[in-house]
Amino acid sequence: MSILVVGSVAFDTVETPFGRAERVLGGSASFFSVAASFFAPVRLVAVVGSDFGDAQLKAFRGRDIDLTGLERADGPSFHWEGRYSYDLNSRDTIRTDLNVFESFAPKIPASYRDSEHVFLGNIHPKLQREVLDQVDRPRLVACDTMNFWISGAPEELRATLARVDILLINDGEARELSGEWNLVKAARAIRAMGPRALVVKKGEHGVLMFSEDGSFAAPAFPLEDVFDPTGAGDTFAGGFMGFLASRRSADDATLRRAVVMGSTLASFCVEAFSLDRLLRLTRTEIDERYGLFKRLTHFEPL
Amino acid sequence: MSILVVGSVAFDTVETPFGRAERVLGGSASFFSVAASFFAPVRLVAVVGSDFGDAQLKAFRGRDIDLTGLERADGPSFHWEGRYSYDLNSRDTIRTDLNVFESFAPKIPASYRDSEHVFLGNIHPKLQREVLDQVDRPRLVACDTMNFWISGAPEELRATLARVDILLINDGEARELSGEWNLVKAARAIRAMGPRALVVKKGEHGVLMFSEDGSFAAPAFPLEDVFDPTGAGDTFAGGFMGFLASRRSADDATLRRAVVMGSTLASFCVEAFSLDRLLRLTRTEIDERYGLFKRLTHFEPL
């Protein structure tokens, strides 16, 4: 079952304590698409500028990623530049040049309308709804957002959340959206807004999922060398949605495995700059690390 | 198999967003002993002042806690006062009156010398070794410490760690002790100092254990109402050591279950001030919540 994803395809300039990468491939939809394409066909909706050429596009080629919905606009592509702290736990944005992304109005190709899985990346919640309006009958809609929309477009965001099955956000965003510090209370408040499941991403502390079947906690994989956290959350979402699409189910057991699969993909993403590690990843490596997550968390009953 | 614990028995004055508790029972050895006593006989070594009476001691009575080693000195008992932030994630110490604890020199009663499990609570590392010198042939020695000793008595601490099987500290302490930010690297460095296992407590983010068998991650139990985090780490240690003592084993599978049992006890501790929740806890409640941890973390293989 195919997945429609809308989000950004961009250039990133990233500085970590371990090096610097200049104008490399980035953007939420890029990380999402490559991660999800290990499991299911992906249909990409995004916009790039005239500076985005074959060198960049080759990341998507040879994979099950449909680029019909990748619009090319006049002007430069979205460019984000950031610098991470020595411990990688915080980052400063040096510049955000929205460029062609600023006036992005997602147009869904006719061939995408029958998509059964939809992932609404972090764009204006009004645009997220416009994407949904252009899809026939999605079986599962998941969504990301950020503080900027939570505080800046709360009514629009509420209207979108009412049409979403699963919301994936980080812990700070869950707290801001709900007005509750306690994540259990935050989850209840957010699920009352529409999503039947909430996936809270906590970076190096893993993921908490809340649904009608209770809560599920997955750790992040303890890595000795974290190189660049950029894109880890989007990669998580790609692995999560890709797995769900491949299983044609979203029951509790499948959601839990999808969370672990998302964590597995994210753990590879951070091992190198940009999509470098994802692009040379194999399904065998993925399955092996999924097994290591089992080993990492397993304990016997009393 | 009995557990010898040395640490503090104290008065705590605690302010949280939910209320204030004045001069209630606290101290690392108090939380540890009550938690561990659900699983194995505990032998307490601590000092209290003349202000510490039957009202306080009744917390220990009726449990399998041997008070032969509870010394009574002239003067007031150790008193700690602290105030938590609105989110309970940080706290300010308002005052620390060491009082009789300042000149504490643990004397191990003859009847304690055959203890097979020893927990060295957070006291001067030199005193921790003096306790070990007074025990015959412990099968398992676990230890806590804090930043104050890591920076203030590094050589003494190294000498103690060389004689310890398991070190239980928080993530900040692990980073300071090892000089490594990455916890996988920190664990390797610390295990090279002596302990064969390192248990890293991350508060609301759970626990990571590193041993020769690899790593194990356990989440904290997602509670809707966290009332007072004071003593959670010591309660974790009590549940952890108590379980190990009851199983007469410390292989990898048993260590993992001990981590979950420690997390289980800690999740009750934070539900009320002081030891209030632990003191009305039942074994049935403990076993039920252990089962909930299984449910919280379970996922199917691929």
XYZ file of C-alpha atoms in Angstrom:
604
model
C 0.000 0.000 0.000
C 1.466 3.292 -1.043
C 2.198 6.271 1.175
C 1.695 9.855 0.146
C 4.076 12.216 1.939
C 4.035 15.980 1.821
C 6.864 18.005 3.324
C 10.116 19.726 2.518
C 12.935 18.746 0.222
C 15.785 21.070 0.968
C 19.452 21.842 1.284
C 20.922 21.580 4.778
C 24.148 23.079 6.005
C 24.998 21.380 9.265
C 27.815 21.796 11.723
C 28.352 19.226 14.481
C 31.340 18.735 16.797
C 32.521 16.160 14.245
C 32.463 18.194 11.079
C 30.538 20.338 8.689
C 28.364 19.476 5.694
C 27.619 22.196 3.174
C 24.362 22.295 1.203
C 23.670 18.585 1.488
C 20.303 16.946 0.832
C 17.830 17.504 3.660
C 14.183 18.251 4.347
C 11.530 16.271 6.183
C 10.094 14.590 3.095
C 13.546 13.489 1.934
C 14.365 11.614 5.126
C 10.806 10.290 5.359
C 10.678 9.024 1.777
C 13.955 7.160 1.770
C 13.191 5.528 5.146
C 9.638 4.547 4.151
C 10.722 3.237 0.741
C 12.346 0.226 2.413
C 8.821 -1.009 3.170
C 6.268 0.441 0.751
C 5.910 2.587 -2.374
C 6.229 6.296 -1.588
C 4.576 9.177 -3.417
C 6.402 12.431 -2.772
C 4.808 15.879 -2.748
C 7.252 18.763 -2.316
C 8.777 21.719 -4.080
C 12.378 22.366 -5.062
C 14.057 25.279 -6.799
C 16.009 25.502 -9.984
C 19.233 24.797 -8.076
C 18.048 21.279 -7.351
C 19.408 18.951 -9.984
C 20.141 15.374 -10.850
C 22.906 15.137 -8.265
C 20.290 15.660 -5.538
C 17.537 13.652 -7.198
C 19.659 10.555 -7.446
C 19.038 9.940 -3.754
C 15.448 9.085 -4.692
C 16.105 7.234 -7.922
C 16.318 3.469 -7.973
C 13.936 3.384 -5.010
C 10.178 3.007 -4.944
C 9.679 6.777 -4.681
C 7.289 8.416 -7.132
C 8.473 11.939 -7.989
C 5.425 12.973 -10.028
C 4.436 15.328 -7.199
C 7.863 16.947 -6.876
C 7.230 20.430 -8.180
C 10.067 22.492 -9.578
C 9.729 26.245 -9.048
C 11.778 29.209 -10.162
C 14.207 30.381 -7.529
C 16.455 28.745 -4.950
C 15.440 25.710 -2.864
C 14.670 25.799 0.856
C 17.968 26.041 2.731
C 18.409 25.453 6.465
C 21.637 25.992 8.332
C 22.214 24.857 11.908
C 24.920 24.208 14.442
C 24.780 21.569 17.165
C 26.118 21.889 20.694
C 29.093 19.768 21.821
C 26.728 17.118 23.218
C 24.374 17.188 20.183
C 21.490 17.804 22.569
C 20.684 21.290 21.362
C 21.105 23.184 18.150
C 21.030 26.767 16.983
C 19.453 27.675 13.689
C 21.896 29.944 11.883
C 19.547 30.657 8.981
C 16.309 29.477 7.448
C 15.867 30.539 3.831
C 12.399 29.305 2.891
C 12.828 30.422 -0.720
C 10.471 28.455 -3.027
C 9.042 26.638 0.023
C 7.516 29.897 1.277
C 4.724 29.885 -1.311
C 4.405 26.090 -1.494
C 0.806 25.055 -2.200
C 0.818 21.274 -2.481
C -0.828 19.992 -5.635
C -1.656 16.305 -5.506
C -1.243 14.536 -8.863
C -4.291 12.568 -10.007
C -2.266 9.370 -9.780
C -1.770 9.969 -6.022
C -5.464 10.393 -5.138
C -5.981 6.763 -4.221
C -3.156 6.760 -1.631
C -4.239 4.753 1.386
C -1.589 6.095 3.764
C -0.896 9.801 4.083
C 1.851 11.508 6.047
C 1.415 15.231 6.517
C 4.883 16.595 7.201
C 5.483 19.791 9.102
C 3.849 22.491 6.923
C 1.066 24.988 7.665
C -1.901 23.044 9.087
C -4.169 24.676 6.523
C -2.014 23.228 3.741
C -2.091 19.875 5.494
C -5.899 19.893 5.249
C -5.758 20.953 1.608
C -3.693 17.843 0.944
C -6.300 15.689 2.674
C -9.012 17.341 0.568
C -7.225 16.095 -2.548
C -7.038 12.455 -1.445
C -9.986 10.100 -1.906
C -10.345 7.844 1.107
C -7.099 7.435 3.044
C -7.117 4.513 5.475
C -4.580 6.111 7.785
C -3.509 9.731 8.151
C -0.487 10.657 10.263
C 0.806 14.112 10.891
C 3.748 16.079 12.238
C 3.758 19.698 13.364
C 5.957 22.117 15.312
C 5.891 24.847 17.962
C 5.623 27.503 15.265
C 2.142 26.271 14.251
C 1.088 25.273 17.788
C 1.479 28.847 18.959
C 0.980 30.635 15.626
C -1.989 28.828 14.074
C -3.732 26.980 16.907
C -7.231 27.013 15.367
C -5.972 25.781 11.996
C -3.996 23.078 13.751
C -7.066 21.954 15.728
C -9.041 21.652 12.505
C -6.314 19.467 11.012
C -5.912 17.288 14.124
C -9.630 16.484 13.983
C -8.925 14.652 10.703
C -5.732 12.850 11.766
C -5.342 9.279 13.067
C -1.830 9.491 14.454
C 0.139 12.544 15.566
C 3.927 12.278 15.804
C 5.590 15.146 17.685
C 8.364 15.644 20.216
C 7.868 15.920 23.968
C 8.208 19.698 24.087
C 5.607 20.071 21.354
C 3.216 17.666 23.120
C 3.512 19.759 26.261
C 2.945 23.018 24.422
C 0.029 21.698 22.387
C -1.769 20.293 25.445
C -0.740 22.819 28.066
C 0.118 19.839 30.284
C 3.620 19.108 31.543
C 2.851 15.498 32.449
C 3.001 13.429 29.249
C 0.220 11.056 30.296
C -2.110 14.015 30.793
C -0.798 15.657 27.623
C -1.568 12.509 25.653
C -5.116 12.335 26.927
C -5.717 15.978 26.020
C -4.214 15.593 22.544
C -6.079 12.376 21.781
C -9.279 14.247 22.677
C -8.451 16.624 19.797
C -8.767 13.834 17.243
C -5.753 11.532 16.851
C -6.438 8.053 18.171
C -2.725 7.587 18.791
C 0.004 9.980 19.863
C 3.660 9.174 19.287
C 5.963 11.321 21.431
C 9.559 11.474 20.209
C 12.085 12.110 22.988
C 15.342 12.019 21.012
C 18.041 10.073 22.846
C 15.418 9.031 25.414
C 13.327 7.126 22.910
C 9.634 7.184 22.118
C 6.369 6.963 24.042
C 3.190 5.986 22.242
C -0.280 6.481 23.708
C -3.356 4.865 22.212
C -6.676 3.375 23.250
C -4.743 0.223 24.134
C -2.518 1.980 26.656
C 1.044 3.169 26.435
C 4.172 1.754 24.825
C 7.742 2.829 25.562
C 10.698 2.192 23.240
C 14.233 3.354 24.004
C 16.558 4.966 21.508
C 19.275 2.584 20.407
C 22.385 3.278 22.532
C 24.930 4.280 19.912
C 28.579 4.858 20.616
C 28.921 7.386 17.817
C 26.112 9.782 17.081
C 27.315 11.925 14.237
C 24.420 14.178 13.175
C 20.877 14.058 14.617
C 19.389 16.049 11.701
C 16.442 14.207 10.174
C 16.161 11.546 12.859
C 12.543 12.442 13.651
C 11.516 12.421 9.984
C 13.365 9.163 9.453
C 11.517 7.709 12.441
C 8.234 8.762 10.849
C 9.263 7.165 7.552
C 10.135 3.832 9.138
C 6.961 3.969 11.246
C 4.604 4.716 8.352
C 6.444 2.442 5.944
C 6.057 -0.486 8.296
C 2.348 0.216 8.859
C 1.740 0.435 5.102
C 3.566 -2.842 4.522
C 1.463 -4.643 7.124
C -1.931 -3.251 6.044
C -2.889 -3.001 9.691
C -2.714 -0.467 12.478
C -3.744 -2.543 15.472
C -1.852 -2.148 18.730
C 0.680 -4.922 18.055
C 1.451 -3.481 14.616
C 1.731 0.071 15.944
C 4.260 -1.119 18.531
C 6.383 -2.835 15.905
C 6.126 0.275 13.733
C 7.490 2.385 16.613
C 10.460 0.037 16.926
C 10.969 0.065 13.164
C 10.916 3.862 13.197
C 13.478 3.859 16.020
C 15.591 1.393 14.063
C 15.687 3.597 10.966
C 16.378 6.713 13.058
C 19.306 4.986 14.750
C 20.971 4.593 11.357
C 20.135 8.129 10.220
C 22.225 9.743 12.973
C 25.345 7.753 12.109
C 26.280 10.108 9.242
C 25.503 13.503 7.714
C 22.400 14.031 5.600
C 20.896 10.826 4.178
C 24.328 9.278 3.700
C 23.765 6.303 5.993
C 20.181 5.678 4.851
C 21.276 5.604 1.223
C 23.697 2.743 1.794
C 21.461 0.876 4.241
C 20.250 -2.648 3.480
C 17.125 -4.458 4.564
C 19.327 -7.065 6.243
C 20.943 -4.389 8.414
C 17.506 -3.035 9.295
C 16.180 -6.422 10.341
C 19.313 -7.153 12.357
C 19.034 -3.930 14.317
C 15.326 -4.485 14.926
C 16.419 -7.746 16.538
C 18.938 -5.833 18.668
C 16.083 -3.617 19.915
C 14.360 -6.788 21.068
C 17.510 -7.849 22.877
C 17.953 -4.341 24.339
C 14.516 -4.286 25.954
C 13.759 -7.907 26.758
C 13.219 -9.141 30.290
C 11.508 -12.174 31.732
C 8.216 -12.037 33.612
C 8.306 -12.691 37.353
C 20.160 -13.781 51.570
C 20.456 -10.632 53.615
C 21.506 -7.209 52.395
C 23.677 -4.842 54.373
C 22.986 -1.211 53.535
C 24.918 1.805 54.724
C 23.638 5.308 54.089
C 21.669 8.135 55.603
C 18.556 8.117 57.732
C 17.351 11.675 57.913
C 14.645 14.248 58.116
C 13.518 15.772 54.826
C 11.621 18.987 54.332
C 10.288 18.966 50.805
C 8.296 21.434 48.788
C 6.747 20.395 45.478
C 4.113 22.175 43.350
C 1.599 19.966 45.130
C 2.413 20.681 48.748
C 4.957 20.763 51.490
C 6.143 18.091 53.911
C 7.940 19.199 57.070
C 10.642 17.062 58.684
C 9.381 13.775 57.330
C 11.372 10.561 57.206
C 14.009 10.572 54.477
C 17.577 9.529 53.748
C 18.995 7.092 51.211
C 19.127 4.119 53.585
C 15.500 4.637 54.652
C 14.111 4.436 51.110
C 16.508 1.628 50.224
C 15.689 -0.493 53.284
C 11.923 -0.338 52.999
C 12.046 -1.107 49.249
C 14.511 -3.982 49.648
C 12.636 -5.468 52.607
C 9.835 -6.614 50.284
C 12.305 -9.199 48.935
C 15.034 -10.007 51.441
C 16.156 -9.327 55.038
C 17.839 -5.929 55.364
C 20.559 -4.935 57.813
C 20.708 -1.200 58.278
C 23.832 0.807 59.126
C 23.221 4.511 59.720
C 23.278 7.188 62.379
C 20.424 9.258 63.776
C 20.326 11.988 66.377
C 18.511 12.229 69.671
C 15.541 13.862 67.917
C 14.841 10.619 66.086
C 12.251 8.673 68.023
C 9.735 5.892 67.904
C 7.467 7.843 65.575
C 10.179 7.697 62.920
C 11.412 4.195 63.719
C 7.999 2.684 63.255
C 8.540 2.927 59.481
C 11.099 0.144 59.847
C 9.334 -1.960 62.452
C 7.227 -4.918 61.444
C 9.474 -5.368 58.414
C 12.505 -7.556 57.963
C 14.872 -4.672 58.737
C 17.550 -5.252 61.356
C 18.250 -2.022 63.276
C 21.232 -3.321 65.294
C 23.486 -1.101 63.183
C 21.401 2.041 63.591
C 23.609 4.182 65.798
C 22.115 6.914 67.945
C 24.355 9.924 68.492
C 23.989 13.073 70.576
C 22.715 16.001 68.572
C 20.189 16.548 65.820
C 19.687 14.159 62.877
C 20.694 14.905 59.293
C 18.132 17.313 57.822
C 17.771 18.115 54.116
C 15.423 20.730 52.740
C 14.651 21.136 49.055
C 12.212 22.691 46.663
C 11.221 21.272 43.288
C 10.523 23.212 40.106
C 7.004 23.314 38.682
C 7.799 20.353 36.392
C 9.604 18.344 39.130
C 12.592 18.047 36.810
C 14.939 20.145 38.885
C 15.288 20.981 42.531
C 17.058 23.529 44.664
C 18.596 22.518 47.941
C 17.500 25.081 50.523
C 19.628 23.645 53.306
C 21.689 20.604 54.167
C 22.302 20.209 57.887
C 24.573 17.191 58.160
C 24.474 17.270 61.984
C 25.315 13.822 63.431
C 25.884 12.503 59.885
C 28.950 14.726 59.510
C 31.119 12.553 61.748
C 29.466 9.266 60.823
C 31.962 6.384 60.926
C 29.999 3.247 60.088
C 30.501 0.460 62.613
C 29.353 -2.910 61.357
C 27.822 -5.101 64.102
C 29.359 -8.576 64.382
C 26.006 -10.080 63.412
C 26.199 -8.273 60.045
C 29.655 -9.545 59.025
C 28.343 -12.505 57.078
C 26.124 -10.333 54.819
C 26.280 -11.652 51.276
C 24.885 -8.538 49.593
C 26.194 -5.077 50.389
C 24.859 -1.733 49.216
C 27.163 1.198 49.807
C 24.949 4.271 49.819
C 26.210 7.695 48.956
C 28.802 8.443 51.678
C 32.528 9.279 51.470
C 34.194 6.598 49.330
C 36.768 6.036 52.072
C 33.948 5.158 54.483
C 32.450 2.897 51.816
C 35.704 0.899 51.774
C 35.824 0.793 55.569
C 32.418 -0.868 55.483
C 33.691 -3.468 53.017
C 36.682 -4.097 55.277
C 34.268 -5.080 58.036
C 32.349 -7.623 55.970
C 33.660 -11.171 55.514
C 33.077 -12.323 51.960
C 30.235 -10.449 50.239
C 28.983 -12.147 47.079
C 27.785 -8.901 45.527
C 28.728 -5.308 46.287
C 26.772 -2.430 44.772
C 27.479 1.227 45.256
C 26.076 4.705 44.777
C 28.003 7.979 44.735
C 27.511 11.608 43.743
C 29.166 14.554 41.978
C 30.522 15.814 45.305
C 32.793 12.744 45.637
C 33.478 12.411 41.896
C 35.072 15.855 41.849
C 36.128 16.085 45.506
C 37.632 12.671 46.229
C 38.419 11.076 42.859
C 41.291 8.897 44.071
C 39.312 7.571 47.016
C 36.393 6.873 44.723
C 38.609 4.973 42.274
C 39.890 2.803 45.116
C 36.323 1.999 46.111
C 35.127 1.309 42.561
C 37.896 -1.270 42.163
C 36.072 -3.331 44.828
C 32.518 -2.883 43.550
C 30.485 -5.209 41.313
C 27.690 -2.840 40.321
C 27.645 0.947 40.289
C 24.283 2.740 40.294
C 24.467 6.442 39.432
C 22.553 8.973 37.389
C 23.432 10.018 33.834
C 25.056 13.289 34.832
C 27.261 11.490 37.333
C 28.226 8.831 34.782
C 29.302 11.572 32.394
C 31.297 13.405 35.045
C 32.965 10.266 36.374
C 34.034 9.077 32.920
C 34.659 12.402 31.219
C 32.588 11.069 28.307
C 29.307 12.607 27.162
C 28.191 9.555 25.218
C 26.764 7.026 27.686
C 28.020 3.968 25.779
C 31.558 5.335 25.974
C 31.009 6.442 29.573
C 29.907 2.931 30.506
C 32.973 1.344 28.974
C 35.261 3.744 30.830
C 33.501 3.202 34.149
C 33.408 -0.576 33.809
C 37.174 -0.444 33.245
C 37.422 1.100 36.747
C 36.074 -2.059 38.366
C 32.295 -2.495 38.307
C 31.207 -5.286 35.999
C 27.837 -3.613 35.570
C 26.800 0.024 35.434
C 23.210 1.062 36.055
C 22.514 4.591 34.802
C 19.402 6.195 36.289
C 17.785 8.796 34.017
C 14.795 9.809 36.134
C 11.630 10.143 34.053
C 13.563 8.684 31.092
C 14.183 5.353 32.756
C 17.311 3.286 33.257
C 20.144 1.995 31.090
C 22.239 -0.939 32.267
C 25.580 -1.866 30.742
C 27.283 -5.178 31.478
C 29.471 -7.781 29.777
C 26.273 -9.102 28.191
C 25.465 -5.817 26.459
C 22.989 -3.118 27.297
C 19.456 -3.126 28.669
C 16.985 -0.238 28.565
C 13.951 0.081 30.830
C 11.566 3.047 30.715
C 10.208 4.824 33.745
C 6.572 3.966 34.324
C 4.423 6.715 32.737
C 2.534 8.064 35.741
C -0.237 10.574 35.527
C 0.524 12.019 38.937
C 4.090 12.332 40.104
C 3.926 13.886 43.524
C 7.455 13.935 44.948
C 10.566 12.439 43.268
C 12.605 12.467 46.505
C 14.080 9.051 47.209
C 13.185 7.501 43.841
C 16.809 6.623 43.066
C 17.377 5.029 46.485
C 14.076 3.174 46.193
C 15.177 1.911 42.777
C 18.397 0.630 44.348
C 16.437 -1.081 47.126
C 14.132 -2.883 44.727
C 17.076 -3.783 42.494
C 19.254 -5.204 45.287
C 16.326 -6.806 47.090
C 15.354 -8.705 43.974
C 18.939 -9.869 43.346
C 19.268 -11.062 46.946
C 15.992 -12.966 46.716
C 17.090 -14.748 43.532
C 20.614 -15.669 44.707
C 21.865 -14.897 41.224
C 23.228 -11.946 39.287
C 23.316 -13.300 35.759
C 22.154 -11.101 32.899
C 18.522 -12.254 32.952
C 18.304 -11.672 36.706
C 19.976 -8.267 36.482
C 17.402 -7.208 33.866
C 14.500 -8.277 36.046
C 16.132 -6.501 38.986
C 16.259 -3.278 36.959
C 12.553 -3.582 36.220
C 11.813 -4.369 39.859
C 13.802 -1.304 40.918
C 11.841 0.785 38.425
C 8.613 -0.688 39.748
C 9.384 0.271 43.351
C 10.561 3.739 42.298
C 7.304 4.312 40.409
C 5.400 3.864 43.667
C 7.804 5.999 45.694
C 7.075 9.143 43.705
C 3.315 8.870 44.196
C 3.473 10.451 47.685
C 5.725 12.373 50.056
C 8.484 10.635 51.982
C 8.039 6.866 52.321
C 4.264 7.205 52.580
C 3.429 5.146 49.487
C 6.092 2.502 50.129
C 4.821 1.976 53.642
C 1.336 1.035 52.475
C 2.510 -0.914 49.444
C 1.692 -4.612 49.060
C 3.533 -7.364 47.271
C 0.467 -7.884 45.093
C 0.622 -4.266 43.907
C 4.333 -4.672 43.179
C 3.837 -7.801 41.110
C 0.951 -6.223 39.224
C 2.981 -3.184 38.250
C 5.928 -5.359 37.230
C 3.470 -6.987 34.839
C 2.458 -3.551 33.561
C 6.114 -2.845 32.766
C 6.087 -5.977 30.654
C 3.001 -4.719 28.857
C 4.512 -1.218 28.495
C 7.610 -2.458 26.700
C 6.487 -5.546 24.846
C 6.585 -5.836 21.069
C 6.640 -8.762 18.686
C 9.677 -9.784 16.665
C 9.576 -9.206 12.897
